[in-house]
PDB file of C-alpha atoms in Angstrom:
ATOM      1  CA  UNK A   1    -225.196  75.747-113.571  1.00  0.00           C
ATOM      2  CA  UNK A   2    -223.169  75.193-110.414  1.00  0.00           C
ATOM      3  CA  UNK A   3    -220.503  72.497-110.566  1.00  0.00           C
ATOM      4  CA  UNK A   4    -221.840  69.160-109.319  1.00  0.00           C
ATOM      5  CA  UNK A   5    -219.874  67.318-106.645  1.00  0.00           C
ATOM      6  CA  UNK A   6    -220.679  64.228-104.632  1.00  0.00           C
ATOM      7  CA  UNK A   7    -219.316  65.731-101.446  1.00  0.00           C
ATOM      8  CA  UNK A   8    -219.198  69.364-100.244  1.00  0.00           C
ATOM      9  CA  UNK A   9    -215.786  70.986-100.516  1.00  0.00           C
ATOM     10  CA  UNK A  10    -214.332  72.181 -97.225  1.00  0.00           C
ATOM     11  CA  UNK A  11    -214.412  71.306 -93.542  1.00  0.00           C
ATOM     12  CA  UNK A  12    -216.915  72.280 -90.827  1.00  0.00           C
ATOM     13  CA  UNK A  13    -216.313  75.396 -88.749  1.00  0.00           C
ATOM     14  CA  UNK A  14    -217.021  75.702 -85.041  1.00  0.00           C
ATOM     15  CA  UNK A  15    -220.338  77.244 -86.010  1.00  0.00           C
ATOM     16  CA  UNK A  16    -220.113  80.123 -83.544  1.00  0.00           C
ATOM     17  CA  UNK A  17    -222.655  82.818 -84.345  1.00  0.00           C
ATOM     18  CA  UNK A  18    -224.678  85.566 -82.688  1.00  0.00           C
ATOM     19  CA  UNK A  19    -227.462  87.885 -83.839  1.00  0.00           C
ATOM     20  CA  UNK A  20    -226.059  91.099 -85.336  1.00  0.00           C
ATOM     21  CA  UNK A  21    -222.525  89.740 -85.266  1.00  0.00           C
ATOM     22  CA  UNK A  22    -221.956  90.681 -88.920  1.00  0.00           C
ATOM     23  CA  UNK A  23    -223.938  93.926 -89.051  1.00  0.00           C
ATOM     24  CA  UNK A  24    -220.898  96.081 -89.892  1.00  0.00           C
ATOM     25  CA  UNK A  25    -219.969  93.879 -92.812  1.00  0.00           C
ATOM     26  CA  UNK A  26    -223.612  93.714 -93.996  1.00  0.00           C
ATOM     27  CA  UNK A  27    -224.059  97.467 -93.955  1.00  0.00           C
ATOM     28  CA  UNK A  28    -220.812  98.015 -95.823  1.00  0.00           C
ATOM     29  CA  UNK A  29    -221.863  95.514 -98.494  1.00  0.00           C
ATOM     30  CA  UNK A  30    -225.259  97.164 -98.928  1.00  0.00           C
ATOM     31  CA  UNK A  31    -223.658 100.621 -99.133  1.00  0.00           C
ATOM     32  CA  UNK A  32    -220.777  99.917-101.523  1.00  0.00           C
ATOM     33  CA  UNK A  33    -222.301  97.086-103.573  1.00  0.00           C
ATOM     34  CA  UNK A  34    -225.903  98.261-103.632  1.00  0.00           C
ATOM     35  CA  UNK A  35    -225.613  99.869-107.060  1.00  0.00           C
ATOM     36  CA  UNK A  36    -224.300  96.624-108.557  1.00  0.00           C
ATOM     37  CA  UNK A  37    -227.180  94.699-107.007  1.00  0.00           C
ATOM     38  CA  UNK A  38    -229.717  97.148-108.399  1.00  0.00           C
ATOM     39  CA  UNK A  39    -228.067  96.932-111.808  1.00  0.00           C
ATOM     40  CA  UNK A  40    -228.590  93.193-112.022  1.00  0.00           C
ATOM     41  CA  UNK A  41    -230.931  92.296-114.924  1.00  0.00           C
ATOM     42  CA  UNK A  42    -232.754  89.776-112.749  1.00  0.00           C
ATOM     43  CA  UNK A  43    -233.206  89.297-108.997  1.00  0.00           C
ATOM     44  CA  UNK A  44    -229.712  89.469-107.454  1.00  0.00           C
ATOM     45  CA  UNK A  45    -228.577  86.171-105.955  1.00  0.00           C
ATOM     46  CA  UNK A  46    -226.505  86.239-102.754  1.00  0.00           C
ATOM     47  CA  UNK A  47    -224.873  83.515-100.662  1.00  0.00           C
ATOM     48  CA  UNK A  48    -224.058  83.394 -96.946  1.00  0.00           C
ATOM     49  CA  UNK A  49    -221.369  80.714 -96.963  1.00  0.00           C
ATOM     50  CA  UNK A  50    -220.793  78.923 -93.659  1.00  0.00           C
ATOM     51  CA  UNK A  51    -223.470  80.717 -91.631  1.00  0.00           C
ATOM     52  CA  UNK A  52    -222.888  78.493 -88.603  1.00  0.00           C
ATOM     53  CA  UNK A  53    -224.936  76.661 -86.030  1.00  0.00           C
ATOM     54  CA  UNK A  54    -227.845  79.120 -86.248  1.00  0.00           C
ATOM     55  CA  UNK A  55    -229.192  81.003 -89.290  1.00  0.00           C
ATOM     56  CA  UNK A  56    -229.258  84.511 -87.821  1.00  0.00           C
ATOM     57  CA  UNK A  57    -226.579  85.947 -90.075  1.00  0.00           C
ATOM     58  CA  UNK A  58    -228.276  84.734 -93.260  1.00  0.00           C
ATOM     59  CA  UNK A  59    -231.655  86.138 -92.190  1.00  0.00           C
ATOM     60  CA  UNK A  60    -230.058  89.482 -91.343  1.00  0.00           C
ATOM     61  CA  UNK A  61    -227.966  89.654 -94.511  1.00  0.00           C
ATOM     62  CA  UNK A  62    -231.027  89.228 -96.715  1.00  0.00           C
ATOM     63  CA  UNK A  63    -232.910  91.942 -94.839  1.00  0.00           C
ATOM     64  CA  UNK A  64    -230.006  94.374 -95.230  1.00  0.00           C
ATOM     65  CA  UNK A  65    -229.415  93.569 -98.890  1.00  0.00           C
ATOM     66  CA  UNK A  66    -233.076  94.159 -99.597  1.00  0.00           C
ATOM     67  CA  UNK A  67    -232.644  97.755 -98.467  1.00  0.00           C
ATOM     68  CA  UNK A  68    -230.434  98.048-101.584  1.00  0.00           C
ATOM     69  CA  UNK A  69    -232.570  95.856-103.875  1.00  0.00           C
ATOM     70  CA  UNK A  70    -235.872  94.340-102.683  1.00  0.00           C
ATOM     71  CA  UNK A  71    -235.590  91.632-105.360  1.00  0.00           C
ATOM     72  CA  UNK A  72    -232.552  90.008-103.698  1.00  0.00           C
ATOM     73  CA  UNK A  73    -232.674  86.267-103.044  1.00  0.00           C
ATOM     74  CA  UNK A  74    -230.269  84.533-100.657  1.00  0.00           C
ATOM     75  CA  UNK A  75    -229.006  81.012-100.044  1.00  0.00           C
ATOM     76  CA  UNK A  76    -227.453  80.088 -96.713  1.00  0.00           C
ATOM     77  CA  UNK A  77    -224.944  77.290 -97.294  1.00  0.00           C
ATOM     78  CA  UNK A  78    -223.546  75.011 -94.598  1.00  0.00           C
ATOM     79  CA  UNK A  79    -221.332  71.947 -94.789  1.00  0.00           C
ATOM     80  CA  UNK A  80    -222.922  70.375 -91.693  1.00  0.00           C
ATOM     81  CA  UNK A  81    -226.269  68.733 -92.650  1.00  0.00           C
ATOM     82  CA  UNK A  82    -227.668  69.158 -89.137  1.00  0.00           C
ATOM     83  CA  UNK A  83    -227.203  72.916 -89.342  1.00  0.00           C
ATOM     84  CA  UNK A  84    -229.097  73.027 -92.617  1.00  0.00           C
ATOM     85  CA  UNK A  85    -232.013  71.080 -91.136  1.00  0.00           C
ATOM     86  CA  UNK A  86    -232.058  73.371 -88.074  1.00  0.00           C
ATOM     87  CA  UNK A  87    -232.327  76.390 -90.386  1.00  0.00           C
ATOM     88  CA  UNK A  88    -235.254  75.077 -92.472  1.00  0.00           C
ATOM     89  CA  UNK A  89    -237.967  76.636 -90.252  1.00  0.00           C
ATOM     90  CA  UNK A  90    -236.515  80.065 -91.073  1.00  0.00           C
ATOM     91  CA  UNK A  91    -236.953  79.710 -94.814  1.00  0.00           C
ATOM     92  CA  UNK A  92    -239.301  82.160 -96.471  1.00  0.00           C
ATOM     93  CA  UNK A  93    -239.761  83.853 -99.812  1.00  0.00           C
ATOM     94  CA  UNK A  94    -236.290  84.603-101.141  1.00  0.00           C
ATOM     95  CA  UNK A  95    -234.412  82.708 -98.409  1.00  0.00           C
ATOM     96  CA  UNK A  96    -233.330  79.044 -98.660  1.00  0.00           C
ATOM     97  CA  UNK A  97    -230.750  76.868 -96.934  1.00  0.00           C
ATOM     98  CA  UNK A  98    -228.568  74.291 -98.698  1.00  0.00           C
ATOM     99  CA  UNK A  99    -225.995  71.655 -97.803  1.00  0.00           C
ATOM    100  CA  UNK A 100    -222.690  72.510 -99.448  1.00  0.00           C
ATOM    101  CA  UNK A 101    -219.277  74.104 -99.252  1.00  0.00           C
ATOM    102  CA  UNK A 102    -216.827  76.006-101.436  1.00  0.00           C
ATOM    103  CA  UNK A 103    -218.402  74.582-104.588  1.00  0.00           C
ATOM    104  CA  UNK A 104    -221.404  76.884-103.847  1.00  0.00           C
ATOM    105  CA  UNK A 105    -224.168  74.558-105.091  1.00  0.00           C
ATOM    106  CA  UNK A 106    -226.632  77.129-106.397  1.00  0.00           C
ATOM    107  CA  UNK A 107    -227.914  77.620-109.943  1.00  0.00           C
ATOM    108  CA  UNK A 108    -226.006  80.069-112.103  1.00  0.00           C
ATOM    109  CA  UNK A 109    -223.502  82.670-110.977  1.00  0.00           C
ATOM    110  CA  UNK A 110    -224.079  84.917-107.999  1.00  0.00           C
ATOM    111  CA  UNK A 111    -223.899  88.635-107.290  1.00  0.00           C
ATOM    112  CA  UNK A 112    -222.490  88.229-103.785  1.00  0.00           C
ATOM    113  CA  UNK A 113    -220.777  85.626-101.633  1.00  0.00           C
ATOM    114  CA  UNK A 114    -220.113  86.458 -98.006  1.00  0.00           C
ATOM    115  CA  UNK A 115    -217.746  84.064 -96.198  1.00  0.00           C
ATOM    116  CA  UNK A 116    -217.282  85.365 -92.665  1.00  0.00           C
ATOM    117  CA  UNK A 117    -215.178  83.533 -90.082  1.00  0.00           C
ATOM    118  CA  UNK A 118    -214.812  80.563 -92.429  1.00  0.00           C
ATOM    119  CA  UNK A 119    -211.118  80.478 -93.397  1.00  0.00           C
ATOM    120  CA  UNK A 120    -209.475  81.043 -90.019  1.00  0.00           C
ATOM    121  CA  UNK A 121    -209.135  77.292 -89.468  1.00  0.00           C
ATOM    122  CA  UNK A 122    -207.375  76.807 -92.816  1.00  0.00           C
ATOM    123  CA  UNK A 123    -203.684  77.201 -93.575  1.00  0.00           C
ATOM    124  CA  UNK A 124    -202.573  80.456 -95.156  1.00  0.00           C
ATOM    125  CA  UNK A 125    -201.354  78.496 -98.185  1.00  0.00           C
ATOM    126  CA  UNK A 126    -204.921  77.322 -98.856  1.00  0.00           C
ATOM    127  CA  UNK A 127    -206.494  80.769 -99.038  1.00  0.00           C
ATOM    128  CA  UNK A 128    -205.604  81.673-102.629  1.00  0.00           C
ATOM    129  CA  UNK A 129    -207.156  78.483-104.005  1.00  0.00           C
ATOM    130  CA  UNK A 130    -210.362  79.035-102.021  1.00  0.00           C
ATOM    131  CA  UNK A 131    -210.569  82.648-103.182  1.00  0.00           C
ATOM    132  CA  UNK A 132    -210.071  81.555-106.789  1.00  0.00           C
ATOM    133  CA  UNK A 133    -212.746  78.911-106.511  1.00  0.00           C
ATOM    134  CA  UNK A 134    -215.287  81.273-104.946  1.00  0.00           C
ATOM    135  CA  UNK A 135    -214.504  84.106-107.361  1.00  0.00           C
ATOM    136  CA  UNK A 136    -215.162  81.649-110.161  1.00  0.00           C
ATOM    137  CA  UNK A 137    -218.763  81.445-108.972  1.00  0.00           C
ATOM    138  CA  UNK A 138    -219.320  85.199-109.240  1.00  0.00           C
ATOM    139  CA  UNK A 139    -221.321  86.871-111.969  1.00  0.00           C
ATOM    140  CA  UNK A 140    -219.672  89.777-113.844  1.00  0.00           C
ATOM    141  CA  UNK A 141    -219.551  92.647-111.366  1.00  0.00           C
ATOM    142  CA  UNK A 142    -220.022  90.224-108.465  1.00  0.00           C
ATOM    143  CA  UNK A 143    -218.411  90.514-105.048  1.00  0.00           C
ATOM    144  CA  UNK A 144    -216.819  88.077-102.604  1.00  0.00           C
ATOM    145  CA  UNK A 145    -216.396  89.367 -99.045  1.00  0.00           C
ATOM    146  CA  UNK A 146    -214.155  87.187 -96.869  1.00  0.00           C
ATOM    147  CA  UNK A 147    -213.002  88.116 -93.406  1.00  0.00           C
ATOM    148  CA  UNK A 148    -213.155  87.770 -89.666  1.00  0.00           C
ATOM    149  CA  UNK A 149    -214.805  89.452 -86.701  1.00  0.00           C
ATOM    150  CA  UNK A 150    -215.019  89.016 -82.959  1.00  0.00           C
ATOM    151  CA  UNK A 151    -217.877  87.187 -81.252  1.00  0.00           C
ATOM    152  CA  UNK A 152    -220.141  90.214 -80.811  1.00  0.00           C
ATOM    153  CA  UNK A 153    -219.263  92.166 -83.928  1.00  0.00           C
ATOM    154  CA  UNK A 154    -217.189  94.990 -82.462  1.00  0.00           C
ATOM    155  CA  UNK A 155    -214.143  94.434 -84.669  1.00  0.00           C
ATOM    156  CA  UNK A 156    -213.997  93.259 -88.276  1.00  0.00           C
ATOM    157  CA  UNK A 157    -211.433  93.039 -91.048  1.00  0.00           C
ATOM    158  CA  UNK A 158    -212.437  91.757 -94.474  1.00  0.00           C
ATOM    159  CA  UNK A 159    -211.132  91.460 -98.011  1.00  0.00           C
ATOM    160  CA  UNK A 160    -213.392  92.337-100.958  1.00  0.00           C
ATOM    161  CA  UNK A 161    -212.748  90.433-104.178  1.00  0.00           C
ATOM    162  CA  UNK A 162    -214.215  90.513-107.668  1.00  0.00           C
ATOM    163  CA  UNK A 163    -214.019  87.898-110.421  1.00  0.00           C
ATOM    164  CA  UNK A 164    -210.534  89.222-111.157  1.00  0.00           C
ATOM    165  CA  UNK A 165    -209.282  88.737-107.573  1.00  0.00           C
ATOM    166  CA  UNK A 166    -208.751  90.818-104.406  1.00  0.00           C
ATOM    167  CA  UNK A 167    -209.588  94.520-104.503  1.00  0.00           C
ATOM    168  CA  UNK A 168    -209.587  96.062-101.036  1.00  0.00           C
ATOM    169  CA  UNK A 169    -209.207  95.445 -97.310  1.00  0.00           C
ATOM    170  CA  UNK A 170    -211.650  97.076 -94.872  1.00  0.00           C
ATOM    171  CA  UNK A 171    -211.061  97.656 -91.157  1.00  0.00           C
ATOM    172  CA  UNK A 172    -214.239  98.314 -89.152  1.00  0.00           C
ATOM    173  CA  UNK A 173    -214.828  98.761 -85.442  1.00  0.00           C
ATOM    174  CA  UNK A 174    -217.147 100.041 -82.762  1.00  0.00           C
ATOM    175  CA  UNK A 175    -215.102 103.107 -81.943  1.00  0.00           C
ATOM    176  CA  UNK A 176    -216.003 103.236 -78.276  1.00  0.00           C
ATOM    177  CA  UNK A 177    -214.301  99.864 -77.762  1.00  0.00           C
ATOM    178  CA  UNK A 178    -211.039 100.808 -79.474  1.00  0.00           C
ATOM    179  CA  UNK A 179    -207.835 101.513 -77.570  1.00  0.00           C
ATOM    180  CA  UNK A 180    -205.713 101.872 -80.722  1.00  0.00           C
ATOM    181  CA  UNK A 181    -206.189 100.846 -84.378  1.00  0.00           C
ATOM    182  CA  UNK A 182    -203.709  97.977 -84.177  1.00  0.00           C
ATOM    183  CA  UNK A 183    -206.166  96.226 -81.839  1.00  0.00           C
ATOM    184  CA  UNK A 184    -207.831  95.173 -85.103  1.00  0.00           C
ATOM    185  CA  UNK A 185    -204.803  93.001 -85.931  1.00  0.00           C
ATOM    186  CA  UNK A 186    -206.319  90.119 -83.968  1.00  0.00           C
ATOM    187  CA  UNK A 187    -209.153  90.006 -86.550  1.00  0.00           C
ATOM    188  CA  UNK A 188    -207.065  90.095 -89.713  1.00  0.00           C
ATOM    189  CA  UNK A 189    -208.266  87.504 -92.246  1.00  0.00           C
ATOM    190  CA  UNK A 190    -206.186  84.385 -92.741  1.00  0.00           C
ATOM    191  CA  UNK A 191    -204.385  85.839 -95.778  1.00  0.00           C
ATOM    192  CA  UNK A 192    -202.923  88.605 -93.579  1.00  0.00           C
ATOM    193  CA  UNK A 193    -202.953  87.562 -89.932  1.00  0.00           C
ATOM    194  CA  UNK A 194    -199.566  85.842 -90.042  1.00  0.00           C
ATOM    195  CA  UNK A 195    -198.103  88.768 -91.994  1.00  0.00           C
ATOM    196  CA  UNK A 196    -198.401  91.316 -89.194  1.00  0.00           C
ATOM    197  CA  UNK A 197    -194.637  91.309 -88.685  1.00  0.00           C
ATOM    198  CA  UNK A 198    -191.914  93.844 -89.501  1.00  0.00           C
ATOM    199  CA  UNK A 199    -191.186  94.013 -93.205  1.00  0.00           C
ATOM    200  CA  UNK A 200    -194.748  93.215 -94.272  1.00  0.00           C
ATOM    201  CA  UNK A 201    -197.072  95.948 -95.625  1.00  0.00           C
ATOM    202  CA  UNK A 202    -199.957  95.220 -93.250  1.00  0.00           C
ATOM    203  CA  UNK A 203    -197.625  95.665 -90.279  1.00  0.00           C
ATOM    204  CA  UNK A 204    -196.458  99.030 -91.652  1.00  0.00           C
ATOM    205  CA  UNK A 205    -200.060 100.090 -92.236  1.00  0.00           C
ATOM    206  CA  UNK A 206    -201.119  99.322 -88.650  1.00  0.00           C
ATOM    207  CA  UNK A 207    -197.957 100.993 -87.324  1.00  0.00           C
ATOM    208  CA  UNK A 208    -198.748 104.168 -89.267  1.00  0.00           C
ATOM    209  CA  UNK A 209    -202.386 104.010 -88.189  1.00  0.00           C
ATOM    210  CA  UNK A 210    -201.339 103.840 -84.526  1.00  0.00           C
ATOM    211  CA  UNK A 211    -199.042 106.823 -85.036  1.00  0.00           C
ATOM    212  CA  UNK A 212    -201.840 108.826 -86.656  1.00  0.00           C
ATOM    213  CA  UNK A 213    -204.169 107.828 -83.801  1.00  0.00           C
ATOM    214  CA  UNK A 214    -201.643 109.028 -81.235  1.00  0.00           C
ATOM    215  CA  UNK A 215    -201.144 112.309 -83.090  1.00  0.00           C
ATOM    216  CA  UNK A 216    -204.927 112.801 -83.136  1.00  0.00           C
ATOM    217  CA  UNK A 217    -205.210 112.456 -79.361  1.00  0.00           C
ATOM    218  CA  UNK A 218    -206.355 116.112 -78.945  1.00  0.00           C
ATOM    219  CA  UNK A 219    -209.481 115.198 -80.936  1.00  0.00           C
ATOM    220  CA  UNK A 220    -210.472 112.651 -78.295  1.00  0.00           C
ATOM    221  CA  UNK A 221    -212.188 115.447 -76.371  1.00  0.00           C
ATOM    222  CA  UNK A 222    -214.635 115.633 -79.308  1.00  0.00           C
ATOM    223  CA  UNK A 223    -215.274 111.902 -79.208  1.00  0.00           C
ATOM    224  CA  UNK A 224    -213.764 108.710 -80.610  1.00  0.00           C
ATOM    225  CA  UNK A 225    -215.414 109.292 -83.997  1.00  0.00           C
ATOM    226  CA  UNK A 226    -213.678 112.624 -84.538  1.00  0.00           C
ATOM    227  CA  UNK A 227    -210.360 111.168 -83.456  1.00  0.00           C
ATOM    228  CA  UNK A 228    -210.807 108.269 -85.914  1.00  0.00           C
ATOM    229  CA  UNK A 229    -211.710 110.601 -88.799  1.00  0.00           C
ATOM    230  CA  UNK A 230    -208.675 112.788 -88.116  1.00  0.00           C
ATOM    231  CA  UNK A 231    -206.423 109.732 -87.936  1.00  0.00           C
ATOM    232  CA  UNK A 232    -207.731 108.363 -91.228  1.00  0.00           C
ATOM    233  CA  UNK A 233    -207.279 111.735 -92.953  1.00  0.00           C
ATOM    234  CA  UNK A 234    -203.622 111.690 -91.912  1.00  0.00           C
ATOM    235  CA  UNK A 235    -203.267 108.065 -92.994  1.00  0.00           C
ATOM    236  CA  UNK A 236    -204.574 108.930 -96.458  1.00  0.00           C
ATOM    237  CA  UNK A 237    -201.436 110.975 -97.123  1.00  0.00           C
ATOM    238  CA  UNK A 238    -199.369 107.780 -97.389  1.00  0.00           C
ATOM    239  CA  UNK A 239    -201.818 104.943 -98.062  1.00  0.00           C
ATOM    240  CA  UNK A 240    -204.254 104.433-100.987  1.00  0.00           C
ATOM    241  CA  UNK A 241    -207.605 104.619 -99.226  1.00  0.00           C
ATOM    242  CA  UNK A 242    -210.691 104.062-101.365  1.00  0.00           C
ATOM    243  CA  UNK A 243    -213.445 105.511 -99.183  1.00  0.00           C
ATOM    244  CA  UNK A 244    -214.246 108.868 -97.619  1.00  0.00           C
ATOM    245  CA  UNK A 245    -215.732 110.591 -94.563  1.00  0.00           C
ATOM    246  CA  UNK A 246    -219.182 109.024 -94.985  1.00  0.00           C
ATOM    247  CA  UNK A 247    -217.704 105.572 -94.326  1.00  0.00           C
ATOM    248  CA  UNK A 248    -215.077 106.804 -91.867  1.00  0.00           C
ATOM    249  CA  UNK A 249    -217.883 108.096 -89.653  1.00  0.00           C
ATOM    250  CA  UNK A 250    -219.072 104.495 -89.381  1.00  0.00           C
ATOM    251  CA  UNK A 251    -215.736 103.441 -87.875  1.00  0.00           C
ATOM    252  CA  UNK A 252    -214.432 102.071 -91.183  1.00  0.00           C
ATOM    253  CA  UNK A 253    -211.466 102.559 -93.451  1.00  0.00           C
ATOM    254  CA  UNK A 254    -210.812 100.744 -96.732  1.00  0.00           C
ATOM    255  CA  UNK A 255    -207.401 100.444 -98.411  1.00  0.00           C
ATOM    256  CA  UNK A 256    -206.420  98.933-101.759  1.00  0.00           C
ATOM    257  CA  UNK A 257    -205.393  95.287-101.541  1.00  0.00           C
ATOM    258  CA  UNK A 258    -202.196  95.903-103.478  1.00  0.00           C
ATOM    259  CA  UNK A 259    -200.908  98.154-100.705  1.00  0.00           C
ATOM    260  CA  UNK A 260    -201.316  95.435 -98.039  1.00  0.00           C
ATOM    261  CA  UNK A 261    -200.755  92.253-100.051  1.00  0.00           C
ATOM    262  CA  UNK A 262    -198.175  89.914 -98.497  1.00  0.00           C
ATOM    263  CA  UNK A 263    -194.675  90.162 -99.891  1.00  0.00           C
ATOM    264  CA  UNK A 264    -193.738  87.313-102.159  1.00  0.00           C
TER     265      UNK A 264
END
């Protein structure tokens, strides 16, 4: 059972949300975590933590997860009671909304927790404890996805974590809107955004990505997608990427957490 608390853990976010804002993150989750969802012995349980002032992202996440496993059930969790009440009319089979926070007040352990645009208001020093708490709510083989995107979903960066801790960092963008890869730095999650300075791995990664992007300029005549793919191929020579061309074509690249983890 979920830990019982008298008061939700955490503080309210601004609640900013838009339809399709998290589509890139959703599609990545369904693609890379779909097999784990399908392998669940019972209906997979997912959580949209801090969905905001409107329930669009929770509704959309369930629909996308059900392309991987139609049995999936989802709880949208919000720390603001008024937001939970506003979401009630959108409840349907497999979709419920609850008042809560980082304690994740749902029965049992869950296959997926998505926490998008939740930790930006917290101090960097608080992130590890929140990650540990949320990972403690995961079932074996479960996934926590925590990260940030812009208001209309053009640029995302997220960390994927399992019960054991952080695994990977994914950079995702609408390629037609990209001037250079380091533009994504403004959407780094809280654990990394203050580390984009010389001497830190994430800064070196974005520097190398920009250099690869510049070297791939001749591919721009074939379109932004081909330039991105060429850049990522070059990047793979020096950085431990975990995905391949199928994901790169979507404007994504995923690198092992250990390669970008903050020093110290």
